Each structure stands twice: as C-alpha cells, then as structure tokens.
Amino acid sequence: MKPLLEVIDVSLSYHAVSGETAALSHISFNLFPGEFLAIVGPSGCGKSTLLNLICGLLAPEQGVILLDGSPINLGDCRIGYMLQKDHLLEWRTIYKNVLLGLEIRKELTREKLDYIEDMLTTYGLDKFRNCHPSQLSGGMRQRAALIRTLAMKPELLLLDEPFSALDYQTRLNVSDDIGKILRQEKKTAILVTHDIAEAISMADRVIILSSRPATVQKIIPVKFDLENRTPLNSRNAPEFKSYFNLIWKELNKNA
Ligand code: ADP
Ligand code: MG
C-alpha cells in the first residue's frame, strides 16, 4: 500500500531576535490510508510545529512532506485541522457553524449538504441545529467542530490536543465519541497529545518524540484483540497496561 503522507527527514528551527530555537530534527515517518497515528512527546518538544508543517502553515528548512505523492501548499484543502479550542462562532447557529468552511470555499453543493445532514442525524446534532454554541455542552461543541471539519472531506485530519480543554470525565466521553466517528468515517488522522492513555486508546501507531529538538524516539504499533475497537474498549483491554508502561518508560528517558 502506498503511504498517504510521507514526512522525510524534516528539520526546522525558529529564528527570532532573541536567538535560534531548534524545534525539529530529522523527523521521518509515513502514514497509510485509514490509519490513526498518535504523536506524544514532552511539552514544548515541537508537536504543534510538526502539525503546522504538515498542513503547510510552516515550510520545512530541510526535508520534504508529501501528501499523495505531491508537496503540501498553504491552505491545502486536502487537510483538515482541529485545535484545542473549537472556534465555533457564537453569533451563528450550530448548522451555520457547520456550513462555514464550505461557505468560505464556495462548495455548498447538494452532495456536501446531504453529507452534512447525514452526519448531523447520525451523530445526534440534528435537534441542536438552531441552537447557538453556548447552549451546547463542551462535548457537543467538539462534535460540531468535527462535523464542520469532516464536511470538507479532508484526506487527512490533524488534531492538536483537541480534548485538553475538557474536564476529565467529559474528555473520556468525547474522545470515545470522536474516536468512533473517525473510525466510522474511515478517516486518516494524526492526533497530537501529551496524554499517553488517550494516544493508546485511539491510535494504530504511537510515535514518541524526544524532548526539543524533537527526533523520532520510537514508533510503537498498537494492536488490540477486540472485535469492536473503540477508545473505551481499548482502555479496558488487558494489553492496555503494557502499552502504557512501554510508552511511559520511553518518555521518562527524556526526563
Ligand atoms: P509542543 O506543541 O510540543 O508543546 P511547539 O511545537 O508549540 O511544542 O513548540 C516547540 C518549541 O518551539 C517551543 O520551545 C516553543 O517555545 C518554540 N516555538 C514555537 N513557536 C515559535 C515561534 N513562532 N517562534 C519562536 N519559537 C517558537
Ligand atoms: Mg502544542
């Protein structure tokens, strides 16, 4: 199978008046279609920088990033990006928020509107379509933000600590929810998180980055003997603990 994303020997430093910060050093990895990859690493090691490079907001100083064999460009519509804050607009209804991306791109086609209708119904947001964001729970808001991103049918979805603004209980529920949705929609995704359990529960592979400048310290394939793999089922599976210990030990080599 051909990889969807190829990150080849990528390095980047930030240059500021105060000095130079080496953020990423010789990072290489592939991502295959339908795969869910989690990236973990110490705070400040360069995780967000890496996602900003993959979506074309930054350009690598060295190395190449290819999506489907071709270079990424700024505002690449093949990529969807979801951040910690949901960035829903309070003055728009949930429905109007979900349409926003397509509206900006002038892509409000019948087919895409039908896809949105399907997702609103399937994922329980239909009855909230005329509400404003402040009337929804944190979890429902993240769902709306996800549907807004999926509506553009991105080939690759980037998630930068999307649950870290939520309290623990909500976080478990929302990550389970979003993990299920992404598997159902067969999305290829990269999740950046500093939460080891979250990474294991959602990902097919976990990449561990070293402290700054980040290098790929280890790549760990995650497999569960589960018929119906959801994040919550994974957390309860017997293999979970050994993955946790393995990644914990790797991260502590950094400390
Ligand atoms: P993470 O997401 O892993 O916490 P970041 O990718 O945000 O880390 O940042 C990596 C390092 O680069 C940090 O030391 C941060 O202070 C620095 N950094 C991030 N953005 C900039 C910038 N625009 N200019 C200078 N330094 C930056
Ligand atoms: Mg970050």
Short mmCIF file of C-alpha atoms and ligand atoms in Angstrom, two decimals:
data_model
loop_
_atom_site.label_atom_id
_atom_site.label_comp_id
_atom_site.label_asym_id
_atom_site.label_seq_id
_atom_site.Cartn_x
_atom_site.Cartn_y
_atom_site.Cartn_z
CA MET A 1 0.00 0.00 0.00
CA LYS A 2 1.27 3.49 -0.84
CA PRO A 3 1.50 5.90 2.10
CA LEU A 4 -0.89 8.86 2.12
CA LEU A 5 1.60 11.06 3.94
CA GLU A 6 5.38 10.93 3.77
CA VAL A 7 7.46 13.01 6.17
CA ILE A 8 11.05 12.70 5.00
CA ASP A 9 13.99 13.96 7.06
CA VAL A 10 12.29 17.17 8.18
CA SER A 11 14.08 19.75 10.35
CA LEU A 12 13.03 23.21 11.46
CA SER A 13 14.39 25.97 13.70
CA TYR A 14 12.65 29.17 14.72
CA HIS A 15 14.73 32.28 14.18
CA ALA A 16 13.95 35.17 16.50
CA VAL A 17 15.85 38.27 17.59
CA SER A 18 16.43 36.58 20.95
CA GLY A 19 18.08 33.60 19.27
CA GLU A 20 17.51 30.36 17.46
CA THR A 21 15.26 27.56 18.71
CA ALA A 22 15.82 24.18 17.08
CA ALA A 23 12.35 22.61 17.14
CA LEU A 24 12.51 19.52 14.92
CA SER A 25 15.49 17.45 13.88
CA HIS A 26 15.46 14.89 11.04
CA ILE A 27 11.90 13.67 11.53
CA SER A 28 10.76 10.87 9.21
CA PHE A 29 7.62 8.74 9.19
CA ASN A 30 4.84 7.52 6.91
CA LEU A 31 1.11 7.40 7.35
CA PHE A 32 -1.06 4.92 5.47
CA PRO A 33 -4.64 5.49 4.26
CA GLY A 34 -7.19 4.87 7.02
CA GLU A 35 -4.52 4.81 9.71
CA PHE A 36 -4.83 6.65 13.02
CA LEU A 37 -1.49 7.90 14.28
CA ALA A 38 -0.87 9.46 17.67
CA ILE A 39 2.14 11.64 18.41
CA VAL A 40 3.23 12.01 22.03
CA GLY A 41 6.13 13.93 23.44
CA PRO A 42 7.11 16.27 26.27
CA SER A 43 5.53 19.70 26.43
CA GLY A 44 7.32 22.17 24.15
CA CYS A 45 9.13 19.48 22.15
CA GLY A 46 7.74 20.55 18.78
CA LYS A 47 4.46 18.64 18.33
CA SER A 48 2.37 21.61 17.18
CA THR A 49 5.26 22.73 14.98
CA LEU A 50 5.15 19.35 13.26
CA LEU A 51 1.41 19.63 12.58
CA ASN A 52 1.87 23.19 11.29
CA LEU A 53 4.44 21.86 8.83
CA ILE A 54 2.17 19.01 7.72
CA CYS A 55 -0.70 21.40 6.98
CA GLY A 56 1.57 23.85 5.14
CA LEU A 57 1.38 26.74 7.65
CA LEU A 58 5.17 26.42 8.01
CA ALA A 59 7.70 25.23 5.46
CA PRO A 60 10.48 22.82 6.45
CA GLU A 61 14.03 24.17 6.44
CA GLN A 62 15.21 20.78 5.44
CA GLY A 63 13.38 17.72 4.16
CA VAL A 64 10.13 17.12 2.30
CA ILE A 65 6.50 16.45 3.18
CA LEU A 66 4.35 14.74 0.57
CA LEU A 67 0.61 14.08 0.60
CA ASP A 68 -0.43 11.53 -2.02
CA GLY A 69 2.99 11.99 -3.58
CA SER A 70 2.75 15.77 -4.03
CA PRO A 71 4.03 18.65 -1.87
CA ILE A 72 1.73 20.42 0.59
CA ASN A 73 0.79 24.03 -0.09
CA LEU A 74 -0.55 26.72 2.21
CA GLY A 75 -4.27 26.27 2.89
CA ASP A 76 -4.18 22.83 1.31
CA CYS A 77 -7.81 21.71 1.08
CA ARG A 78 -6.75 18.08 1.34
CA ILE A 79 -6.09 18.63 5.04
CA GLY A 80 -8.47 19.35 7.94
CA TYR A 81 -7.11 20.82 11.17
CA MET A 82 -8.82 20.65 14.57
CA LEU A 83 -7.44 22.53 17.53
CA GLN A 84 -7.92 22.56 21.28
CA LYS A 85 -10.47 25.35 21.07
CA ASP A 86 -13.47 24.59 18.89
CA HIS A 87 -13.55 28.08 17.33
CA LEU A 88 -17.31 27.96 16.82
CA LEU A 89 -18.82 31.39 16.17
CA GLU A 90 -21.35 32.34 18.85
CA TRP A 91 -23.44 34.53 16.55
CA ARG A 92 -24.07 31.65 14.16
CA THR A 93 -26.33 28.68 14.83
CA ILE A 94 -24.76 25.21 15.01
CA TYR A 95 -26.00 24.50 11.49
CA LYS A 96 -24.49 27.74 10.17
CA ASN A 97 -21.25 26.98 12.00
CA VAL A 98 -21.05 23.55 10.43
CA LEU A 99 -21.55 25.10 6.98
CA LEU A 100 -18.88 27.76 7.49
CA GLY A 101 -15.90 26.05 5.84
CA LEU A 102 -17.88 25.07 2.78
CA GLU A 103 -19.37 28.56 2.56
CA ILE A 104 -15.92 30.17 2.58
CA ARG A 105 -14.74 27.78 -0.11
CA LYS A 106 -17.98 28.25 -2.09
CA GLU A 107 -18.56 24.49 -2.04
CA LEU A 108 -22.16 24.33 -0.83
CA THR A 109 -23.06 21.59 -3.27
CA ARG A 110 -26.10 19.31 -2.90
CA GLU A 111 -23.80 16.36 -2.27
CA LYS A 112 -21.92 18.09 0.54
CA LEU A 113 -25.11 19.43 2.12
CA ASP A 114 -26.54 15.90 2.11
CA TYR A 115 -23.35 14.61 3.75
CA ILE A 116 -23.75 17.23 6.50
CA GLU A 117 -27.39 16.23 7.03
CA ASP A 118 -26.33 12.60 7.37
CA MET A 119 -23.67 13.44 9.92
CA LEU A 120 -25.94 15.75 11.93
CA THR A 121 -28.51 12.96 12.19
CA THR A 122 -26.05 10.09 12.79
CA TYR A 123 -24.11 11.99 15.44
CA GLY A 124 -27.08 13.42 17.33
CA LEU A 125 -26.72 17.10 16.49
CA ASP A 126 -29.81 17.39 14.33
CA LYS A 127 -32.02 18.63 17.18
CA PHE A 128 -29.46 21.26 18.12
CA ARG A 129 -29.09 22.71 14.64
CA ASN A 130 -30.80 26.00 15.54
CA CYS A 131 -29.00 26.42 18.87
CA HIS A 132 -26.03 28.69 19.39
CA PRO A 133 -22.68 27.25 20.61
CA SER A 134 -23.10 28.50 24.21
CA GLN A 135 -26.26 26.39 24.54
CA LEU A 136 -24.28 23.18 23.96
CA SER A 137 -22.03 21.13 26.25
CA GLY A 138 -18.26 21.06 25.62
CA GLY A 139 -18.57 17.60 24.11
CA MET A 140 -21.39 18.54 21.73
CA ARG A 141 -19.40 21.60 20.65
CA GLN A 142 -16.39 19.42 19.78
CA ARG A 143 -18.71 17.17 17.79
CA ALA A 144 -19.99 20.19 15.86
CA ALA A 145 -16.42 21.33 15.21
CA LEU A 146 -15.58 17.85 13.97
CA ILE A 147 -18.55 17.75 11.60
CA ARG A 148 -17.57 21.19 10.28
CA THR A 149 -14.09 19.82 9.53
CA LEU A 150 -15.32 16.49 8.06
CA ALA A 151 -17.79 18.36 5.82
CA MET A 152 -14.85 19.44 3.69
CA LYS A 153 -13.96 15.77 3.17
CA PRO A 154 -10.30 16.19 4.03
CA GLU A 155 -8.00 13.33 3.02
CA LEU A 156 -6.06 13.84 6.22
CA LEU A 157 -7.25 15.11 9.57
CA LEU A 158 -4.89 16.75 12.08
CA LEU A 159 -5.94 17.00 15.72
CA ASP A 160 -3.83 19.12 18.07
CA GLU A 161 -4.73 18.24 21.68
CA PRO A 162 -8.42 18.56 20.78
CA PHE A 163 -9.68 17.38 24.18
CA SER A 164 -7.37 19.15 26.58
CA ALA A 165 -9.79 21.99 27.32
CA LEU A 166 -12.35 19.49 28.66
CA ASP A 167 -12.62 18.14 32.20
CA TYR A 168 -11.52 14.52 32.74
CA GLN A 169 -14.95 12.84 32.62
CA THR A 170 -16.04 14.78 29.53
CA ARG A 171 -12.68 14.16 27.96
CA LEU A 172 -13.10 10.37 28.22
CA ASN A 173 -16.56 10.52 26.71
CA VAL A 174 -15.66 12.95 23.94
CA SER A 175 -12.51 11.11 22.90
CA ASP A 176 -14.51 7.87 22.78
CA ASP A 177 -17.16 9.61 20.74
CA ILE A 178 -14.77 11.24 18.30
CA GLY A 179 -12.65 8.10 18.01
CA LYS A 180 -15.77 6.14 16.98
CA ILE A 181 -16.81 8.80 14.46
CA LEU A 182 -13.37 8.86 12.85
CA ARG A 183 -13.26 5.08 12.54
CA GLN A 184 -16.76 5.01 11.11
CA GLU A 185 -15.88 7.67 8.54
CA LYS A 186 -12.61 5.75 7.84
CA LYS A 187 -10.53 8.88 8.26
CA THR A 188 -6.78 9.02 8.17
CA ALA A 189 -5.76 11.09 11.16
CA ILE A 190 -2.89 12.33 13.28
CA LEU A 191 -3.62 13.10 16.92
CA VAL A 192 -1.12 15.10 18.94
CA THR A 193 -1.50 14.65 22.68
CA HIS A 194 0.54 14.58 25.85
CA ASP A 195 -1.91 12.05 27.33
CA ILE A 196 -0.43 8.55 26.94
CA ALA A 197 -3.73 6.76 27.66
CA GLU A 198 -5.55 8.85 25.08
CA ALA A 199 -2.90 8.02 22.47
CA ILE A 200 -3.07 4.26 23.11
CA SER A 201 -6.85 4.16 23.25
CA MET A 202 -7.25 5.83 19.85
CA ALA A 203 -4.23 5.04 17.69
CA ASP A 204 -2.98 2.29 15.40
CA ARG A 205 0.57 3.52 15.96
CA VAL A 206 2.12 5.85 18.50
CA ILE A 207 5.14 7.97 17.64
CA ILE A 208 7.18 9.09 20.65
CA LEU A 209 9.12 12.29 20.15
CA SER A 210 12.18 13.16 22.21
CA SER A 211 12.49 16.48 24.00
CA ARG A 212 13.39 19.53 21.90
CA PRO A 213 14.64 19.49 19.24
CA ALA A 214 12.24 16.63 18.62
CA THR A 215 13.51 13.49 16.98
CA VAL A 216 11.52 10.30 16.44
CA GLN A 217 12.50 8.33 19.51
CA LYS A 218 10.33 5.29 18.91
CA ILE A 219 7.34 4.14 16.87
CA ILE A 220 5.04 1.65 18.60
CA PRO A 221 2.31 -0.25 16.72
CA VAL A 222 -0.79 -0.64 18.91
CA LYS A 223 -2.94 -3.74 18.45
CA PHE A 224 -5.86 -4.96 20.50
CA ASP A 225 -7.59 -8.29 20.26
CA LEU A 226 -11.02 -6.65 20.14
CA GLU A 227 -13.92 -7.25 17.82
CA ASN A 228 -15.23 -3.73 18.23
CA ARG A 229 -12.33 -1.43 18.88
CA THR A 230 -13.45 1.81 20.47
CA PRO A 231 -11.31 4.04 22.67
CA LEU A 232 -13.22 2.95 25.78
CA ASN A 233 -12.96 -0.79 24.95
CA SER A 234 -9.25 -0.33 24.34
CA ARG A 235 -8.77 1.27 27.75
CA ASN A 236 -10.34 -1.80 29.35
CA ALA A 237 -8.40 -4.35 27.30
CA PRO A 238 -5.68 -6.44 29.04
CA GLU A 239 -2.96 -5.24 26.61
CA PHE A 240 -3.54 -1.60 27.54
CA LYS A 241 -1.35 -1.56 30.64
CA SER A 242 1.75 -2.95 28.94
CA TYR A 243 1.49 -0.33 26.16
CA PHE A 244 1.12 2.33 28.81
CA ASN A 245 4.22 1.17 30.69
CA LEU A 246 6.25 0.90 27.49
CA ILE A 247 5.45 4.46 26.41
CA TRP A 248 5.80 5.82 29.94
CA LYS A 249 9.33 4.36 30.16
CA GLU A 250 10.28 5.82 26.78
CA LEU A 251 9.03 9.29 27.73
CA ASN A 252 10.91 9.14 31.02
CA LYS A 253 14.17 8.57 29.18
CA ASN A 254 13.68 12.22 28.20
CA ALA A 255 13.24 13.47 31.70
P1 ADP B 1 4.53 21.49 21.64
O1 ADP B 1 3.33 21.61 20.77
O2 ADP B 1 5.18 20.13 21.59
O3 ADP B 1 4.26 21.87 23.05
P2 ADP B 1 5.60 23.62 19.96
O4 ADP B 1 5.70 22.99 18.62
O5 ADP B 1 4.46 24.53 20.18
O6 ADP B 1 5.67 22.48 21.09
O7 ADP B 1 6.93 24.44 20.25
C1 ADP B 1 8.23 23.87 20.15
C2 ADP B 1 9.27 24.87 20.60
O8 ADP B 1 9.36 25.95 19.67
C3 ADP B 1 8.96 25.53 21.95
O9 ADP B 1 10.17 25.68 22.63
C4 ADP B 1 8.37 26.87 21.59
O10 ADP B 1 8.65 27.82 22.59
C5 ADP B 1 9.10 27.20 20.29
N1 ADP B 1 8.25 27.99 19.37
C6 ADP B 1 7.02 27.68 18.95
N2 ADP B 1 6.55 28.59 18.08
C7 ADP B 1 7.52 29.52 17.96
C8 ADP B 1 7.65 30.75 17.21
N3 ADP B 1 6.68 31.16 16.40
N4 ADP B 1 8.81 31.45 17.35
C9 ADP B 1 9.80 31.02 18.16
N5 ADP B 1 9.74 29.89 18.88
C10 ADP B 1 8.62 29.13 18.79
MG MG B 2 1.33 22.16 21.16
#
